[in-house]
Amino acid sequence: MKISVRGGSLAAATSLLAVVPLLTGAWAPARAGLAAPVSSTAPVSSAAPVTDATCVLNAHGVFANAVGAGGIDLPLPDTLAMTGTLSCVDAFGAPLATGTFERTVTMPAAECTGDEHGDTSTTTVHWADLSTSTLRFTRTDVVKVNGTASLVVSGAVTADSARFAGDALSAVGTSSGAGCGTPAGETTLDSTLVLRLTH
């Protein structure tokens, strides 16, 4: 009886320990059912990324060329000029910074309905203290249905930025466009991004 209880406890403990590497990013050994190798000479891995700020960006954009419906239409390259506001909090939720921004988005294949992958953009942030930062969105994946889209963004803050220089950035958000399904096509959109800056 004691042996079976110990065995059950050991199995439960082993299951919990297998989850720990998933939370720390060392997922391969856990998925294989193996313990992570331990070496006294191996360098200590760096800690998880530290969050410097979480920001909400609200923007309005205008397309250089009206976007077609998608589906049977061939998606075409386009450019989107956006302006907006942002507000940031620190890792504890305390207000940190506010400002305005402009962004130019380059889209290799834009459409009202469909997937857009690899969109890139540069966002220039003008902070309330009159300093500036530049955010490079190196990849934006967009999934759209009739102008409503989900957004997943990755990139970095440039090294010459006044705030958050060199930070990695990741963001998720939504956008909604006007004009999809009309003869004029999609001409404008509004978007909200929640962006995380880490080092």
Short mmCIF file of C-alpha atoms in Angstrom, two decimals:
data_model
loop_
_atom_site.label_atom_id
_atom_site.label_comp_id
_atom_site.label_asym_id
_atom_site.label_seq_id
_atom_site.Cartn_x
_atom_site.Cartn_y
_atom_site.Cartn_z
CA MET A 1 0.00 0.00 0.00
CA LYS A 2 2.75 2.39 0.93
CA ILE A 3 4.66 1.46 -2.19
CA SER A 4 1.69 2.20 -4.46
CA VAL A 5 1.08 5.56 -2.72
CA ARG A 6 4.71 6.48 -3.09
CA GLY A 7 4.62 5.42 -6.71
CA GLY A 8 1.54 7.56 -7.29
CA SER A 9 3.16 10.52 -5.56
CA LEU A 10 6.33 10.04 -7.56
CA ALA A 11 4.34 9.90 -10.81
CA ALA A 12 2.47 13.07 -9.89
CA ALA A 13 5.68 14.85 -8.93
CA THR A 14 7.33 13.69 -12.17
CA SER A 15 4.38 15.07 -14.18
CA LEU A 16 4.67 18.44 -12.45
CA LEU A 17 8.42 18.56 -12.97
CA ALA A 18 7.91 17.87 -16.67
CA VAL A 19 5.84 21.06 -16.91
CA VAL A 20 8.51 23.30 -15.35
CA PRO A 21 10.80 23.30 -18.43
CA LEU A 22 7.80 24.34 -20.56
CA LEU A 23 7.37 27.44 -18.42
CA THR A 24 11.05 28.34 -18.62
CA GLY A 25 11.42 27.80 -22.35
CA ALA A 26 13.33 24.49 -22.23
CA TRP A 27 10.48 22.58 -23.86
CA ALA A 28 12.31 19.98 -25.91
CA PRO A 29 13.43 17.67 -23.06
CA ALA A 30 10.02 17.83 -21.40
CA ARG A 31 8.18 16.92 -24.60
CA ALA A 32 10.51 14.01 -25.13
CA GLY A 33 9.80 12.80 -21.58
CA LEU A 34 13.42 13.28 -20.57
CA ALA A 35 14.98 15.28 -17.79
CA ALA A 36 16.95 18.33 -18.90
CA PRO A 37 20.69 17.61 -18.92
CA VAL A 38 22.65 19.05 -16.02
CA SER A 39 26.28 20.07 -16.41
CA SER A 40 28.47 21.81 -13.88
CA THR A 41 30.52 23.36 -16.70
CA ALA A 42 27.55 24.63 -18.75
CA PRO A 43 26.91 28.37 -18.55
CA VAL A 44 23.90 29.46 -16.54
CA SER A 45 21.05 30.37 -18.89
CA SER A 46 19.85 33.93 -18.83
CA ALA A 47 16.71 34.80 -16.93
CA ALA A 48 13.36 35.34 -18.62
CA PRO A 49 12.97 38.65 -20.46
CA VAL A 50 12.27 41.64 -18.24
CA THR A 51 9.25 43.74 -19.19
CA ASP A 52 10.13 47.43 -19.43
CA ALA A 53 6.69 48.57 -20.55
CA THR A 54 3.33 47.54 -21.92
CA CYS A 55 1.77 50.06 -24.27
CA VAL A 56 -1.60 50.47 -25.95
CA LEU A 57 -1.44 52.03 -29.41
CA ASN A 58 -4.62 53.37 -31.02
CA ALA A 59 -4.29 54.37 -34.68
CA HIS A 60 -6.17 55.52 -37.76
CA GLY A 61 -4.77 54.68 -41.17
CA VAL A 62 -5.31 55.58 -44.82
CA PHE A 63 -4.32 53.24 -47.67
CA ALA A 64 -2.33 54.62 -50.61
CA ASN A 65 -4.52 52.50 -52.90
CA ALA A 66 -7.96 51.10 -52.07
CA VAL A 67 -7.71 47.46 -51.02
CA GLY A 68 -9.61 44.87 -53.04
CA ALA A 69 -12.08 42.41 -51.57
CA GLY A 70 -9.76 39.38 -51.66
CA GLY A 71 -10.95 35.86 -52.26
CA ILE A 72 -11.23 35.85 -56.07
CA ASP A 73 -9.32 39.15 -56.37
CA LEU A 74 -5.54 39.06 -56.54
CA PRO A 75 -3.98 40.65 -53.41
CA LEU A 76 -1.76 43.59 -54.35
CA PRO A 77 1.07 45.48 -52.63
CA ASP A 78 -0.02 48.60 -50.75
CA THR A 79 1.12 51.17 -48.22
CA LEU A 80 -0.77 52.31 -45.14
CA ALA A 81 -0.06 55.65 -43.45
CA MET A 82 -1.14 55.66 -39.80
CA THR A 83 -1.22 58.18 -36.96
CA GLY A 84 -2.30 57.71 -33.35
CA THR A 85 -1.69 57.87 -29.64
CA LEU A 86 -0.07 55.54 -27.15
CA SER A 87 0.08 55.14 -23.40
CA CYS A 88 2.50 52.89 -21.52
CA VAL A 89 2.63 51.39 -18.05
CA ASP A 90 5.54 49.73 -16.27
CA ALA A 91 5.71 46.10 -15.17
CA PHE A 92 3.62 46.91 -12.08
CA GLY A 93 0.89 48.73 -14.02
CA ALA A 94 1.94 52.24 -13.01
CA PRO A 95 1.69 54.98 -15.70
CA LEU A 96 5.04 55.37 -17.43
CA ALA A 97 4.80 57.41 -20.63
CA THR A 98 2.39 58.79 -23.21
CA GLY A 99 2.80 60.19 -26.68
CA THR A 100 1.77 60.23 -30.30
CA PHE A 101 3.11 58.31 -33.26
CA GLU A 102 3.10 57.90 -36.99
CA ARG A 103 3.65 54.62 -38.79
CA THR A 104 4.17 53.64 -42.41
CA VAL A 105 3.18 50.02 -43.15
CA THR A 106 4.44 48.22 -46.25
CA MET A 107 2.17 45.34 -47.26
CA PRO A 108 3.37 42.91 -49.93
CA ALA A 109 -0.14 41.52 -50.55
CA ALA A 110 -3.09 43.45 -49.10
CA GLU A 111 -6.74 42.37 -49.32
CA CYS A 112 -10.00 42.75 -47.39
CA THR A 113 -10.34 39.01 -46.78
CA GLY A 114 -7.36 36.70 -46.52
CA ASP A 115 -3.94 36.37 -44.90
CA GLU A 116 -1.19 38.95 -45.09
CA HIS A 117 2.21 37.78 -43.91
CA GLY A 118 5.42 39.69 -43.62
CA ASP A 119 4.04 43.23 -43.46
CA THR A 120 6.74 45.58 -42.13
CA SER A 121 6.57 49.08 -40.68
CA THR A 122 8.42 51.84 -38.90
CA THR A 123 6.75 53.67 -36.03
CA THR A 124 8.14 57.00 -34.83
CA VAL A 125 7.00 57.76 -31.29
CA HIS A 126 6.94 61.35 -30.02
CA TRP A 127 6.87 61.12 -26.23
CA ALA A 128 5.22 63.80 -24.09
CA ASP A 129 8.68 64.96 -22.92
CA LEU A 130 9.53 65.74 -26.61
CA SER A 131 11.99 62.83 -26.96
CA THR A 132 11.52 60.21 -29.69
CA SER A 133 11.82 56.45 -30.14
CA THR A 134 11.69 54.36 -33.31
CA LEU A 135 9.94 50.99 -33.33
CA ARG A 136 10.73 48.62 -36.17
CA PHE A 137 7.98 46.07 -36.78
CA THR A 138 9.98 43.48 -38.70
CA ARG A 139 7.02 41.15 -39.15
CA THR A 140 3.28 41.63 -38.90
CA ASP A 141 0.99 38.70 -39.64
CA VAL A 142 -2.57 39.67 -40.47
CA VAL A 143 -5.66 37.48 -40.84
CA LYS A 144 -8.63 39.40 -42.25
CA VAL A 145 -12.30 38.77 -42.91
CA ASN A 146 -14.24 41.59 -44.61
CA GLY A 147 -11.82 44.19 -43.28
CA THR A 148 -11.73 42.99 -39.66
CA ALA A 149 -8.30 41.62 -38.77
CA SER A 150 -6.20 40.06 -36.06
CA LEU A 151 -2.59 41.26 -35.84
CA VAL A 152 0.54 39.59 -34.46
CA VAL A 153 3.67 41.75 -34.47
CA SER A 154 7.36 41.29 -33.65
CA GLY A 155 10.32 43.63 -33.87
CA ALA A 156 12.64 45.87 -31.86
CA VAL A 157 13.29 49.42 -30.70
CA THR A 158 16.23 51.05 -32.46
CA ALA A 159 19.45 51.61 -30.49
CA ASP A 160 19.30 55.40 -30.94
CA SER A 161 15.85 55.72 -29.32
CA ALA A 162 15.40 57.95 -26.27
CA ARG A 163 13.28 55.34 -24.47
CA PHE A 164 13.52 51.53 -24.48
CA ALA A 165 16.55 51.50 -26.82
CA GLY A 166 17.39 47.99 -27.96
CA ASP A 167 14.29 46.40 -26.45
CA ALA A 168 12.54 43.55 -28.22
CA LEU A 169 8.89 44.14 -28.95
CA SER A 170 5.91 41.89 -29.47
CA ALA A 171 2.30 42.88 -29.92
CA VAL A 172 -1.17 41.58 -30.63
CA GLY A 173 -4.15 43.56 -31.77
CA THR A 174 -7.11 44.07 -34.03
CA SER A 175 -8.05 46.38 -36.86
CA SER A 176 -11.26 47.20 -38.66
CA GLY A 177 -11.39 48.68 -42.14
CA ALA A 178 -14.04 50.71 -43.96
CA GLY A 179 -15.12 50.10 -47.53
CA CYS A 180 -14.71 46.35 -47.89
CA GLY A 181 -17.23 44.90 -50.30
CA THR A 182 -18.00 48.28 -51.88
CA PRO A 183 -16.94 49.40 -55.37
CA ALA A 184 -14.53 51.87 -53.78
CA GLY A 185 -12.79 49.15 -51.76
CA GLU A 186 -11.20 49.43 -48.32
CA THR A 187 -9.74 52.92 -47.95
CA THR A 188 -9.20 53.41 -44.19
CA LEU A 189 -8.86 51.41 -41.01
CA ASP A 190 -8.64 51.82 -37.24
CA SER A 191 -6.45 49.59 -35.11
CA THR A 192 -5.53 48.86 -31.52
CA LEU A 193 -2.26 47.15 -30.56
CA VAL A 194 -1.16 46.00 -27.13
CA LEU A 195 2.62 46.06 -27.25
CA ARG A 196 5.17 44.59 -24.83
CA LEU A 197 8.74 45.92 -24.62
CA THR A 198 11.35 43.62 -23.05
CA HIS A 199 15.10 43.40 -22.57
#
